[in-house]
Amino acid sequence: MPTATFTAPSTARPDTDAVIVGAGMSGLYQLLKLRELGLRTVVFEAGDDIGGTWYWNRYPGARCDIESMTYSYSFSPELDQEWVWSERYASQPEILRYLHHVADRFALRPDITLRTRVTRAVYDETARWWEVSTDTGQRLTTRFLIMASGCSTVPKGPEVPGVEEFAGPVHHTARWPREGVEFAGRRVAVIGTGASGVQCVPLIARRAAELTVFQRTPVYALPALNRPLTDAEVTARKAEYPEFRAAQRRSKGGSVLAMPTRSALEVTAEERHARYEAAWSEGVLSAVLRSYTDLLADARANETAAEFVRGKIRSTVADPATAELLSPRTYPFGTKRPCLDTGYYATFNLPHVRLVDLKSTPLVEITAKGVRTAEEEHPADVLVLATGFDSMTGALTTIDLVGRGGVTLREKWARGPVTYLGLGCAGFPNLFTVTGPLSPSVLTNMAVSIEQHVEWITDCVRFLRDGELTEIEGTAEAERAWVAHAAEVAGRTLYPTAESWYTGANVPGKPRGFLAYPGGADVYRERCDAVARDGYAGFTIT
Ligand code: N01
């Protein structure tokens, strides 16, 4: 275990104690916790409302793929008791209402400045504080800079010319207009078939005159089996919430789920099929993957589950050629994030819906009239870009974060993110990243991982304040060891074998590497707690 080193404190006082970037789920909770410490805290939020991911992604069908009574804050037993979720999987509007409720209940709004994007932050090595600049011309100095800027924040487009030439409206799923989009009677083109595409396609198909879906890589989608929650279910969960929340915090992925004990290869094909069928009918994103211990570690084991899902696609999609195009064959099941769908595959049975395979006929350009592939021009009146994000690092590298010696985070991460525990990095003192790269983050229930990071950061800030300490920074040595450990753990899985946003492969030119920590939220939490217990081992403290 690395050890911490200490030097003398500084006495100067910055304009504020902490700046938090982002007023989504992490920023709101971080504000609450720093307030409890009595810190002067300012939150800057680029949007004109709070909510982060749940503010920006308001496309039709946007919905969480973790159950609502699991994907919510756990820090307040009173909040758990008073808020009532209406559906098994909450829709984006309901989650946004919940976050508004949280902001009001804990009186968070006065410290949040909306419509203000942090554009630059420079570390002053003499004063030992950050100078933060915004797009509204504000500048202020702060001891701590906490990036609560999210994992999937910076949208990316289809990387072909001509989007600006398109004559009709163009909407990215992550920048959906508040007033909605009229599809009735229109020819709609959707590019992208990740979770956002899978959720919006069935709803757009209900209204559009024609829908063309452009698919580069098919996904494995499992049925959500969403439905209203019954009063009895809500009451039962509320009665057991304290134990349930505690179990979530101890769990591998932030949800309380049965874990497998056997290999997929040690049972008969019939037994496996029955197990997969039972898992399929749970309507839980990870259920099939949790059927056996080795589905994310052994390609042969994985193929049994992958083929099971392909069988489901074949039995749903009437046209065998379309079913085959929708069937993933180039990467193992679960190594790109699977989707939870409501009627996605069946949508392709509708006569006005067409699937275009961009692997055999690549996208060439967007024209005024539609989408041109290598084979033909597909006319459209409305263009929907469900093309995803520069995930994990994008929100951090698009801001000019300038650390020691004038080195930017962009430069430091030119060959991929280098972090200590995904919480901070060498050369960037007092900069914390909530669910940052190389932490479990997107592989877990984000609500639980966010709380764990926010609480760890808050404890760390309390430790510094109580000890009259000014500066904390991961050491280069600890960071190197963490990066190597995260890569080693990822290397034991099948994850790196897929071209996905988990590895940076979705953004042309982005360095490749597995961007989250796949060792389990339970193991990771223990590691973070041990670092704190050992006086912030692996950090230099001034
Ligand atoms: O983005 P994605 P998303 N030309 O990157 C295609 C979370 N989320 O917004 O796979 C042509 O997954 C791209 O093709 P390919 C969740 O964690 C959660 O859908 O790169 N196509 C892919 O099909 C999720 O994983 C929820 O070959 C291009 C699609 O666009 C994450 O956010 C809901 C292209 C992008 O899929 C991101 O999901 C929504 C190009 N140049 C999102 N570029 C729930 O909670 C990209 N594509 C349910």
Coordinates of C-alpha atoms and ligand atoms in Angstrom, one line a residue:
M1 CA 0.0 0.0 0.0
P2 CA 1.5 3.4 -0.9
T3 CA 2.0 5.9 1.9
A4 CA 1.0 9.6 2.3
T5 CA 3.6 12.4 2.7
F6 CA 2.9 15.7 4.6
T7 CA 4.4 19.3 4.3
A8 CA 3.4 22.6 5.8
P9 CA -0.1 24.3 5.3
S10 CA -0.9 27.6 3.5
T11 CA -3.0 30.3 5.1
A12 CA -4.4 32.2 2.1
R13 CA -8.1 32.1 1.4
P14 CA -9.7 31.7 -2.0
D15 CA -13.1 33.2 -3.1
T16 CA -14.9 30.0 -2.3
D17 CA -14.0 26.7 -0.8
A18 CA -15.4 24.4 -3.5
V19 CA -16.6 24.6 -7.1
I20 CA -18.7 21.7 -8.3
V21 CA -19.1 21.4 -12.1
G22 CA -22.5 20.0 -12.9
A23 CA -25.9 19.8 -11.2
G24 CA -26.9 16.3 -12.1
M25 CA -27.2 13.4 -9.6
S26 CA -23.6 13.7 -8.5
G27 CA -23.4 17.5 -8.3
L28 CA -26.6 17.8 -6.2
Y29 CA -25.4 15.3 -3.6
Q30 CA -21.9 16.7 -3.5
L31 CA -23.3 20.1 -2.8
L32 CA -25.4 18.7 0.0
K33 CA -22.4 17.0 1.6
L34 CA -20.1 19.9 1.3
R35 CA -22.7 22.1 2.9
E36 CA -23.0 19.8 5.8
L37 CA -19.2 20.4 6.3
G38 CA -19.9 24.1 6.3
L39 CA -18.0 24.7 3.1
R40 CA -18.8 27.7 0.8
T41 CA -19.7 25.9 -2.4
V42 CA -20.7 27.1 -5.8
V43 CA -22.2 24.7 -8.4
F44 CA -22.0 25.7 -12.1
E45 CA -24.4 24.0 -14.5
A46 CA -24.3 24.5 -18.2
G47 CA -28.0 23.6 -18.7
D48 CA -30.9 25.9 -17.9
D49 CA -32.1 23.4 -15.3
I50 CA -30.7 20.9 -12.9
G51 CA -30.7 17.1 -13.7
G52 CA -27.6 16.4 -15.8
T53 CA -28.2 13.3 -17.8
W54 CA -31.8 13.3 -16.9
Y55 CA -32.2 16.9 -18.1
W56 CA -30.4 16.5 -21.4
N57 CA -31.6 13.1 -22.6
R58 CA -35.3 13.7 -23.0
Y59 CA -35.9 11.9 -26.3
P60 CA -39.1 9.8 -26.6
G61 CA -38.8 6.6 -24.5
A62 CA -35.9 7.8 -22.4
R63 CA -36.0 5.6 -19.3
C64 CA -33.6 4.2 -16.8
D65 CA -32.5 0.6 -17.2
I66 CA -32.2 0.0 -13.5
E67 CA -35.3 -0.3 -11.4
S68 CA -36.5 3.0 -10.0
M69 CA -36.6 1.8 -6.3
T70 CA -32.9 0.8 -6.8
Y71 CA -31.7 3.7 -9.0
S72 CA -32.3 6.5 -6.6
Y73 CA -30.4 8.2 -3.7
S74 CA -30.0 6.1 -0.6
F75 CA -28.6 8.7 1.8
S76 CA -31.9 9.9 3.2
P77 CA -34.3 7.4 4.8
E78 CA -36.9 10.2 4.9
L79 CA -36.5 10.7 1.1
D80 CA -36.8 7.0 0.5
Q81 CA -40.1 7.0 2.5
E82 CA -41.7 10.0 1.0
W83 CA -40.9 9.7 -2.7
V84 CA -43.2 7.3 -4.6
W85 CA -42.0 5.9 -7.9
S86 CA -44.8 5.1 -10.3
E87 CA -43.2 2.5 -12.6
R88 CA -40.8 -0.3 -12.3
Y89 CA -38.4 1.5 -14.6
A90 CA -38.7 5.3 -14.2
S91 CA -39.1 7.5 -17.3
Q92 CA -36.8 10.5 -17.8
P93 CA -39.6 13.0 -16.8
E94 CA -40.2 11.1 -13.5
I95 CA -36.5 11.0 -12.7
L96 CA -36.1 14.7 -13.4
R97 CA -39.1 15.4 -11.1
Y98 CA -37.4 13.4 -8.4
L99 CA -34.2 15.4 -8.8
H100 CA -36.2 18.6 -8.6
H101 CA -37.8 17.3 -5.4
V102 CA -34.4 16.5 -4.0
A103 CA -33.1 20.0 -4.9
D104 CA -36.1 21.6 -3.2
R105 CA -36.3 19.3 -0.2
F106 CA -32.6 20.0 0.7
A107 CA -32.8 23.7 -0.4
L108 CA -29.9 23.2 -2.9
R109 CA -30.9 25.7 -5.6
P110 CA -29.4 28.9 -4.1
D111 CA -25.9 27.6 -4.6
I112 CA -26.5 26.5 -8.2
T113 CA -25.8 28.8 -11.0
L114 CA -27.5 27.6 -14.2
R115 CA -26.7 28.5 -17.8
T116 CA -23.0 28.7 -16.9
R117 CA -20.4 26.4 -18.4
V118 CA -17.0 26.1 -16.8
T119 CA -14.6 26.5 -19.7
R120 CA -11.2 26.6 -18.0
A121 CA -9.6 26.0 -14.6
V122 CA -6.0 26.7 -13.8
Y123 CA -4.2 25.6 -10.8
D124 CA -2.2 28.3 -9.1
E125 CA 0.8 26.5 -7.5
T126 CA 1.7 29.4 -5.3
A127 CA -1.7 30.2 -3.9
R128 CA -2.6 26.5 -4.0
W129 CA -6.0 27.0 -5.4
W130 CA -7.9 26.8 -8.7
E131 CA -8.9 29.8 -10.8
V132 CA -12.1 28.8 -12.5
S133 CA -13.5 30.7 -15.6
T134 CA -16.9 30.3 -17.1
D135 CA -18.5 31.1 -20.5
T136 CA -20.4 34.0 -18.8
G137 CA -17.2 35.7 -17.9
Q138 CA -17.1 34.8 -14.3
R139 CA -13.8 34.0 -12.6
L140 CA -13.3 32.8 -9.1
T141 CA -10.8 31.0 -7.0
T142 CA -11.5 27.9 -5.1
R143 CA -9.6 25.4 -3.0
F144 CA -11.4 22.4 -4.3
L145 CA -12.6 21.7 -7.8
I146 CA -15.0 18.8 -8.1
M147 CA -16.0 17.5 -11.5
A148 CA -19.5 16.1 -11.3
S149 CA -19.7 16.4 -15.0
G150 CA -21.0 13.0 -15.8
C151 CA -19.8 10.0 -17.8
S152 CA -22.0 10.5 -21.0
T153 CA -22.2 14.2 -21.3
V154 CA -20.5 15.3 -24.6
P155 CA -22.6 14.1 -27.5
K156 CA -21.0 12.9 -30.7
G157 CA -22.3 13.0 -34.2
P158 CA -22.3 10.6 -37.2
E159 CA -18.8 11.8 -38.4
V160 CA -19.9 12.2 -42.0
P161 CA -20.2 15.5 -43.9
G162 CA -23.4 17.3 -44.6
V163 CA -25.4 17.3 -41.3
E164 CA -25.7 21.1 -41.6
E165 CA -27.0 20.7 -45.2
F166 CA -30.0 18.7 -44.1
A167 CA -33.2 20.7 -44.9
G168 CA -35.3 19.4 -42.0
P169 CA -34.8 19.4 -38.3
V170 CA -31.8 17.4 -36.9
H171 CA -32.0 16.3 -33.2
H172 CA -29.4 14.5 -31.2
T173 CA -31.0 12.3 -28.5
A174 CA -28.9 14.0 -25.9
R175 CA -30.1 17.5 -27.0
W176 CA -33.8 16.9 -27.5
P177 CA -36.0 20.0 -27.6
R178 CA -38.1 20.6 -24.5
E179 CA -41.2 21.0 -26.6
G180 CA -40.8 17.6 -28.3
V181 CA -40.5 16.8 -32.0
E182 CA -43.5 16.2 -34.3
F183 CA -43.1 13.0 -36.3
A184 CA -46.6 12.5 -37.5
G185 CA -46.8 12.0 -41.3
R186 CA -43.0 12.5 -41.6
R187 CA -40.2 10.4 -43.0
V188 CA -37.8 9.9 -40.1
A189 CA -34.2 8.7 -40.3
V190 CA -32.6 7.5 -37.0
I191 CA -28.8 6.9 -37.0
G192 CA -27.5 4.8 -34.2
T193 CA -28.8 1.7 -32.4
G194 CA -27.4 1.9 -28.9
A195 CA -29.5 2.3 -25.8
S196 CA -30.9 5.7 -26.9
G197 CA -31.8 4.4 -30.4
V198 CA -33.3 1.3 -29.0
Q199 CA -35.5 3.3 -26.7
C200 CA -36.7 6.0 -29.2
V201 CA -37.2 3.8 -32.3
P202 CA -40.4 2.1 -31.2
L203 CA -42.0 5.4 -30.2
I204 CA -41.0 7.2 -33.3
A205 CA -42.3 4.3 -35.4
R206 CA -45.8 4.8 -33.8
R207 CA -46.1 8.3 -35.3
A208 CA -43.8 8.5 -38.3
A209 CA -45.1 7.9 -41.8
E210 CA -41.8 6.1 -42.6
L211 CA -38.9 5.2 -40.4
T212 CA -35.4 4.2 -41.6
V213 CA -33.0 3.0 -38.9
F214 CA -29.3 3.1 -39.8
Q215 CA -27.4 0.5 -37.8
R216 CA -23.6 0.2 -37.8
T217 CA -23.5 -2.5 -35.0
P218 CA -26.4 -4.5 -33.8
V219 CA -27.1 -4.6 -30.0
Y220 CA -28.2 -7.3 -27.6
A221 CA -31.5 -5.9 -26.2
L222 CA -33.5 -7.6 -23.5
P223 CA -37.1 -6.9 -22.6
A224 CA -37.7 -4.4 -19.8
L225 CA -41.2 -5.7 -19.0
N226 CA -41.8 -2.3 -17.6
R227 CA -45.1 -1.8 -15.7
P228 CA -46.7 0.4 -13.0
L229 CA -45.5 -0.5 -9.5
T230 CA -48.3 -1.8 -7.3
D231 CA -49.0 -0.2 -3.9
A232 CA -48.0 -3.5 -2.3
E233 CA -44.6 -3.5 -4.0
V234 CA -43.9 0.0 -3.0
T235 CA -45.0 -0.6 0.6
A236 CA -42.9 -3.8 0.9
R237 CA -39.7 -2.1 -0.4
K238 CA -40.2 0.9 1.8
A239 CA -40.5 -1.4 4.9
E240 CA -37.2 -3.0 4.1
Y241 CA -35.4 0.0 2.6
P242 CA -32.7 0.4 5.3
E243 CA -31.5 -3.1 4.9
F244 CA -31.9 -3.0 1.1
R245 CA -29.9 0.2 0.8
A246 CA -27.2 -1.3 3.0
A247 CA -27.1 -4.4 0.8
Q248 CA -26.8 -2.2 -2.3
R249 CA -23.7 -0.6 -0.8
R250 CA -22.1 -4.0 -0.2
S251 CA -23.0 -5.4 -3.6
K252 CA -20.8 -6.0 -6.6
G253 CA -22.8 -3.7 -8.9
G254 CA -24.9 -1.5 -6.7
S255 CA -28.0 -3.6 -7.1
V256 CA -29.2 -6.4 -4.8
L257 CA -29.1 -9.4 -7.2
A258 CA -28.5 -13.1 -7.0
M259 CA -25.0 -13.9 -8.1
P260 CA -24.1 -17.1 -10.1
T261 CA -22.0 -19.9 -8.7
R262 CA -21.4 -22.2 -11.8
S263 CA -19.8 -22.0 -15.2
A264 CA -22.0 -22.1 -18.2
L265 CA -19.9 -24.9 -19.6
E266 CA -20.5 -27.3 -16.7
V267 CA -24.2 -27.7 -17.3
T268 CA -26.2 -29.3 -20.1
A269 CA -27.5 -27.3 -23.1
E270 CA -31.1 -27.9 -21.8
E271 CA -30.3 -26.7 -18.3
R272 CA -28.6 -23.6 -19.7
H273 CA -31.5 -22.8 -22.0
A274 CA -33.9 -23.1 -19.1
R275 CA -31.8 -20.8 -17.0
Y276 CA -31.5 -18.2 -19.7
E277 CA -35.3 -18.4 -20.3
A278 CA -35.9 -17.7 -16.6
A279 CA -33.4 -14.8 -16.7
W280 CA -35.0 -13.4 -19.8
S281 CA -38.4 -13.3 -18.2
E282 CA -37.1 -11.3 -15.2
G283 CA -36.9 -8.2 -17.3
V284 CA -33.6 -7.1 -15.6
L285 CA -30.7 -5.8 -17.7
S286 CA -28.0 -8.1 -16.1
A287 CA -30.2 -11.2 -15.5
V288 CA -28.9 -13.3 -18.4
L289 CA -25.3 -12.2 -17.8
R290 CA -25.6 -13.2 -14.2
S291 CA -26.7 -16.7 -15.1
Y292 CA -23.2 -18.1 -15.0
T293 CA -19.9 -17.0 -13.5
D294 CA -17.9 -17.0 -16.7
L295 CA -20.1 -15.2 -19.3
L296 CA -17.9 -12.2 -19.2
A297 CA -14.6 -14.1 -19.0
D298 CA -14.8 -17.0 -21.4
A299 CA -15.7 -16.6 -25.0
R300 CA -17.2 -20.1 -25.3
A301 CA -19.4 -19.6 -22.3
N302 CA -20.4 -16.2 -23.6
E303 CA -21.4 -17.6 -27.0
T304 CA -24.1 -19.8 -25.3
A305 CA -25.8 -16.6 -24.0
A306 CA -25.2 -14.6 -27.2
E307 CA -26.8 -17.4 -29.2
F308 CA -29.8 -17.5 -26.8
V309 CA -30.4 -13.8 -27.4
R310 CA -30.0 -14.2 -31.2
G311 CA -32.7 -16.9 -30.9
K312 CA -35.0 -14.4 -29.3
I313 CA -34.4 -11.9 -32.1
R314 CA -35.1 -14.6 -34.7
S315 CA -38.3 -15.5 -33.0
T316 CA -39.5 -11.9 -32.8
V317 CA -38.5 -10.5 -36.2
A318 CA -40.6 -11.9 -39.0
D319 CA -38.1 -11.4 -41.9
P320 CA -35.2 -13.7 -41.5
A321 CA -32.8 -11.4 -43.3
T322 CA -33.7 -8.5 -41.0
A323 CA -33.4 -10.7 -38.0
E324 CA -29.9 -11.7 -39.0
L325 CA -28.9 -8.1 -39.5
L326 CA -30.2 -7.3 -36.0
S327 CA -28.2 -10.2 -34.5
P328 CA -24.9 -9.2 -33.0
R329 CA -22.1 -11.5 -34.2
T330 CA -18.9 -9.4 -33.9
Y331 CA -18.6 -9.0 -30.2
P332 CA -19.5 -11.0 -27.1
F333 CA -22.7 -10.5 -25.3
G334 CA -22.4 -7.9 -22.5
T335 CA -19.1 -6.4 -23.6
K336 CA -20.9 -3.4 -25.1
R337 CA -23.6 -2.3 -22.7
P338 CA -26.7 -4.3 -23.5
C339 CA -30.0 -2.5 -23.8
L340 CA -33.3 -2.9 -22.0
D341 CA -36.0 -2.5 -24.7
T342 CA -39.8 -2.2 -25.0
G343 CA -40.8 -3.5 -28.4
Y344 CA -37.5 -2.7 -30.3
Y345 CA -37.2 -5.8 -32.3
A346 CA -40.9 -6.1 -33.1
T347 CA -40.8 -2.6 -34.5
F348 CA -39.0 -4.0 -37.5
N349 CA -42.1 -6.1 -38.4
L350 CA -44.0 -2.9 -39.2
P351 CA -44.4 -2.2 -42.9
H352 CA -43.2 1.4 -42.7
V353 CA -40.0 0.6 -40.8
R354 CA -36.8 -0.3 -42.6
L355 CA -33.4 -1.3 -41.3
V356 CA -30.3 -0.2 -43.2
D357 CA -27.0 -2.0 -42.4
L358 CA -24.2 0.4 -42.4
K359 CA -21.6 -2.3 -42.3
S360 CA -22.4 -3.5 -45.8
T361 CA -23.5 -0.1 -47.1
P362 CA -21.6 2.5 -45.2
L363 CA -22.8 6.0 -44.4
V364 CA -21.4 8.5 -46.9
E365 CA -23.0 11.8 -46.2
I366 CA -26.1 13.7 -45.1
T367 CA -27.7 15.6 -47.9
A368 CA -30.4 18.3 -47.9
K369 CA -32.9 15.5 -48.6
G370 CA -31.8 12.7 -46.5
V371 CA -29.1 10.1 -45.7
R372 CA -26.8 8.8 -48.4
T373 CA -25.1 5.5 -48.0
A374 CA -22.7 3.8 -50.4
E375 CA -25.7 2.3 -52.2
E376 CA -28.6 4.9 -52.2
E377 CA -30.0 8.1 -50.8
H378 CA -32.7 7.5 -48.2
P379 CA -35.1 10.5 -48.2
A380 CA -36.0 11.9 -44.8
D381 CA -37.9 14.9 -43.3
V382 CA -36.5 14.6 -39.8
L383 CA -33.0 13.3 -38.8
V384 CA -32.4 11.8 -35.4
L385 CA -28.9 11.3 -34.2
A386 CA -28.7 8.5 -31.6
T387 CA -25.0 8.4 -32.1
G388 CA -23.9 8.5 -28.4
F389 CA -21.1 10.4 -26.6
D390 CA -17.5 11.0 -26.1
S391 CA -18.0 9.1 -22.9
M392 CA -16.0 8.8 -19.7
T393 CA -13.3 11.4 -20.6
G394 CA -15.1 13.9 -22.9
A395 CA -16.6 16.0 -20.2
L396 CA -13.2 16.4 -18.5
T397 CA -11.0 16.9 -21.6
T398 CA -13.3 19.5 -23.3
I399 CA -12.7 21.9 -20.4
D400 CA -9.2 23.4 -20.2
L401 CA -8.1 21.9 -16.9
V402 CA -4.5 23.2 -16.4
G403 CA -2.6 21.6 -13.6
R404 CA 1.0 21.9 -12.3
G405 CA 3.6 23.2 -14.7
G406 CA 0.8 24.4 -17.2
V407 CA 0.1 20.8 -18.2
T408 CA -3.5 20.3 -19.3
L409 CA -5.5 17.2 -18.4
R410 CA -5.9 16.7 -22.2
E411 CA -2.2 16.5 -22.6
K412 CA -1.8 14.2 -19.6
W413 CA -4.5 11.9 -21.0
A414 CA -3.3 12.1 -24.6
R415 CA -2.7 8.3 -24.5
G416 CA -5.7 7.5 -22.3
P417 CA -6.9 8.5 -18.9
V418 CA -4.4 8.2 -16.0
T419 CA -6.1 8.4 -12.6
Y420 CA -5.7 7.3 -9.1
L421 CA -8.9 5.3 -8.2
G422 CA -10.7 7.4 -10.8
L423 CA -11.0 10.0 -8.1
G424 CA -8.1 12.3 -9.0
C425 CA -4.7 12.4 -10.7
A426 CA -1.1 13.5 -10.2
G427 CA -0.4 17.1 -11.2
F428 CA -4.0 18.2 -10.5
P429 CA -4.2 18.9 -6.7
N430 CA -7.6 19.2 -5.1
L431 CA -9.3 18.1 -8.3
F432 CA -11.8 15.3 -7.7
T433 CA -13.7 13.5 -10.4
V434 CA -17.0 11.9 -9.4
T435 CA -17.3 8.5 -11.1
G436 CA -14.1 9.4 -13.1
P437 CA -12.3 7.2 -15.6
L438 CA -11.0 3.9 -14.1
S439 CA -13.6 3.8 -11.3
P440 CA -16.5 1.3 -11.5
S441 CA -19.0 4.0 -12.6
V442 CA -20.9 2.9 -15.7
L443 CA -20.5 -0.8 -15.0
T444 CA -22.6 -0.4 -11.8
N445 CA -25.8 1.3 -10.6
M446 CA -24.6 4.9 -11.0
A447 CA -26.7 6.1 -8.1
V448 CA -24.7 3.9 -5.7
S449 CA -21.3 4.7 -7.3
I450 CA -22.0 8.4 -7.2
E451 CA -22.9 8.3 -3.5
Q452 CA -19.7 6.3 -2.7
H453 CA -17.5 8.8 -4.5
V454 CA -19.2 11.8 -3.1
E455 CA -19.0 10.5 0.4
W456 CA -15.3 9.5 0.0
I457 CA -14.5 13.0 -1.4
T458 CA -16.4 14.7 1.4
D459 CA -14.5 12.6 4.0
C460 CA -11.3 13.5 2.4
V461 CA -12.1 17.2 2.4
R462 CA -13.1 17.0 6.0
F463 CA -9.8 15.3 6.8
L464 CA -7.9 18.1 5.1
R465 CA -10.0 20.8 6.8
D466 CA -9.7 19.3 10.3
G467 CA -6.0 18.9 9.9
E468 CA -5.6 22.4 8.5
L469 CA -4.2 20.9 5.3
T470 CA -4.3 22.6 2.0
E471 CA -3.6 20.3 -0.8
I472 CA -4.0 16.6 -1.8
E473 CA -2.9 15.0 -4.9
G474 CA -2.5 11.4 -6.1
T475 CA 1.2 10.4 -6.6
A476 CA 2.4 9.4 -10.0
E477 CA 3.5 6.1 -8.5
A478 CA 0.1 5.3 -7.0
E479 CA -1.6 6.3 -10.2
R480 CA 0.6 4.2 -12.4
A481 CA -0.1 1.2 -10.1
W482 CA -3.9 1.9 -10.3
V483 CA -3.9 2.2 -14.1
A484 CA -1.9 -1.1 -14.4
H485 CA -4.3 -2.8 -11.9
A486 CA -7.4 -1.6 -13.7
A487 CA -6.0 -2.8 -17.1
E488 CA -5.0 -6.1 -15.6
V489 CA -8.5 -6.7 -14.2
A490 CA -10.1 -5.6 -17.5
G491 CA -7.7 -8.0 -19.3
R492 CA -9.2 -10.9 -17.4
T493 CA -12.6 -10.2 -18.9
L494 CA -13.9 -10.1 -22.5
Y495 CA -14.7 -6.4 -22.3
P496 CA -11.7 -5.2 -24.2
T497 CA -12.6 -7.4 -27.1
A498 CA -15.5 -5.2 -28.2
E499 CA -15.3 -1.9 -30.0
S500 CA -17.4 0.2 -27.7
W501 CA -17.6 3.5 -25.8
Y502 CA -16.3 1.5 -22.8
T503 CA -12.9 1.4 -24.7
G504 CA -13.1 4.7 -26.5
A505 CA -13.5 2.9 -29.9
N506 CA -16.7 4.9 -30.8
V507 CA -14.8 8.2 -31.1
P508 CA -12.4 8.3 -34.1
G509 CA -8.9 9.0 -32.9
K510 CA -9.6 8.5 -29.2
P511 CA -7.0 6.4 -27.5
R512 CA -8.1 2.8 -26.8
G513 CA -8.2 1.3 -23.3
F514 CA -10.9 0.0 -21.0
L515 CA -12.2 3.2 -19.3
A516 CA -13.9 1.8 -16.2
Y517 CA -12.8 -0.4 -13.4
P518 CA -14.4 -3.9 -13.8
G519 CA -13.3 -5.3 -10.5
G520 CA -16.6 -4.8 -8.7
A521 CA -18.0 -1.9 -6.7
D522 CA -17.7 -3.9 -3.5
V523 CA -14.0 -4.5 -4.0
Y524 CA -13.4 -1.0 -5.1
R525 CA -15.2 0.5 -2.2
E526 CA -13.1 -1.5 0.2
R527 CA -10.0 -0.3 -1.6
C528 CA -11.0 3.4 -1.4
D529 CA -11.9 3.0 2.3
A530 CA -8.5 1.3 3.0
V531 CA -6.7 4.2 1.3
A532 CA -8.6 6.7 3.5
R533 CA -8.0 4.6 6.7
D534 CA -4.3 4.6 5.9
G535 CA -4.2 8.4 6.0
Y536 CA -4.9 8.7 2.2
A537 CA -2.2 6.3 1.1
G538 CA -1.0 7.1 -2.4
F539 CA -1.7 10.8 -2.1
T540 CA 0.7 13.6 -1.3
I541 CA -0.9 15.9 1.3
T542 CA 0.3 19.5 1.9
Ligands
N01_1 O1 -24.9 5.7 -27.4 P1 -24.1 4.4 -27.9 P2 -26.3 5.8 -26.7 N1 -21.9 6.2 -38.0 O2 -22.7 4.9 -28.1 C1 -23.9 4.5 -33.7 C2 -26.5 5.2 -21.5 N2 -27.9 5.2 -21.8 O3 -26.7 7.2 -26.5 O4 -22.0 0.6 -32.1 C3 -22.9 5.3 -37.8 O5 -24.4 3.3 -27.1 C4 -23.2 3.4 -32.8 O6 -22.7 2.4 -33.7 P3 -21.4 1.5 -33.1 C5 -26.0 3.7 -21.5 O7 -25.0 3.5 -20.7 C6 -28.7 4.6 -20.9 O8 -27.3 4.9 -27.3 O9 -20.4 2.5 -32.5 N3 -23.3 4.9 -36.6 C7 -24.3 3.0 -31.9 O10 -25.2 2.1 -32.6 C8 -25.6 3.6 -23.0 O11 -24.7 2.6 -23.3 C9 -30.0 4.5 -21.1 O12 -20.9 0.8 -34.3 C10 -22.7 5.5 -35.5 C11 -25.0 4.3 -31.7 O13 -24.7 5.2 -32.7 C12 -24.9 5.0 -23.1 O14 -25.8 5.9 -22.4 C13 -30.6 5.1 -22.2 C14 -21.7 6.5 -35.7 C15 -24.5 5.0 -30.4 O15 -24.8 4.1 -29.3 C16 -24.8 5.5 -24.6 O16 -26.0 5.2 -25.3 C17 -29.7 5.7 -23.1 C18 -21.3 6.8 -37.0 N4 -20.3 7.7 -37.2 C19 -28.4 5.8 -22.9 N5 -21.3 6.9 -34.5 C20 -30.9 3.8 -20.2 O17 -30.8 3.9 -19.0 C21 -22.1 6.2 -33.6 N6 -22.9 5.4 -34.3 C22 -31.8 2.8 -20.7

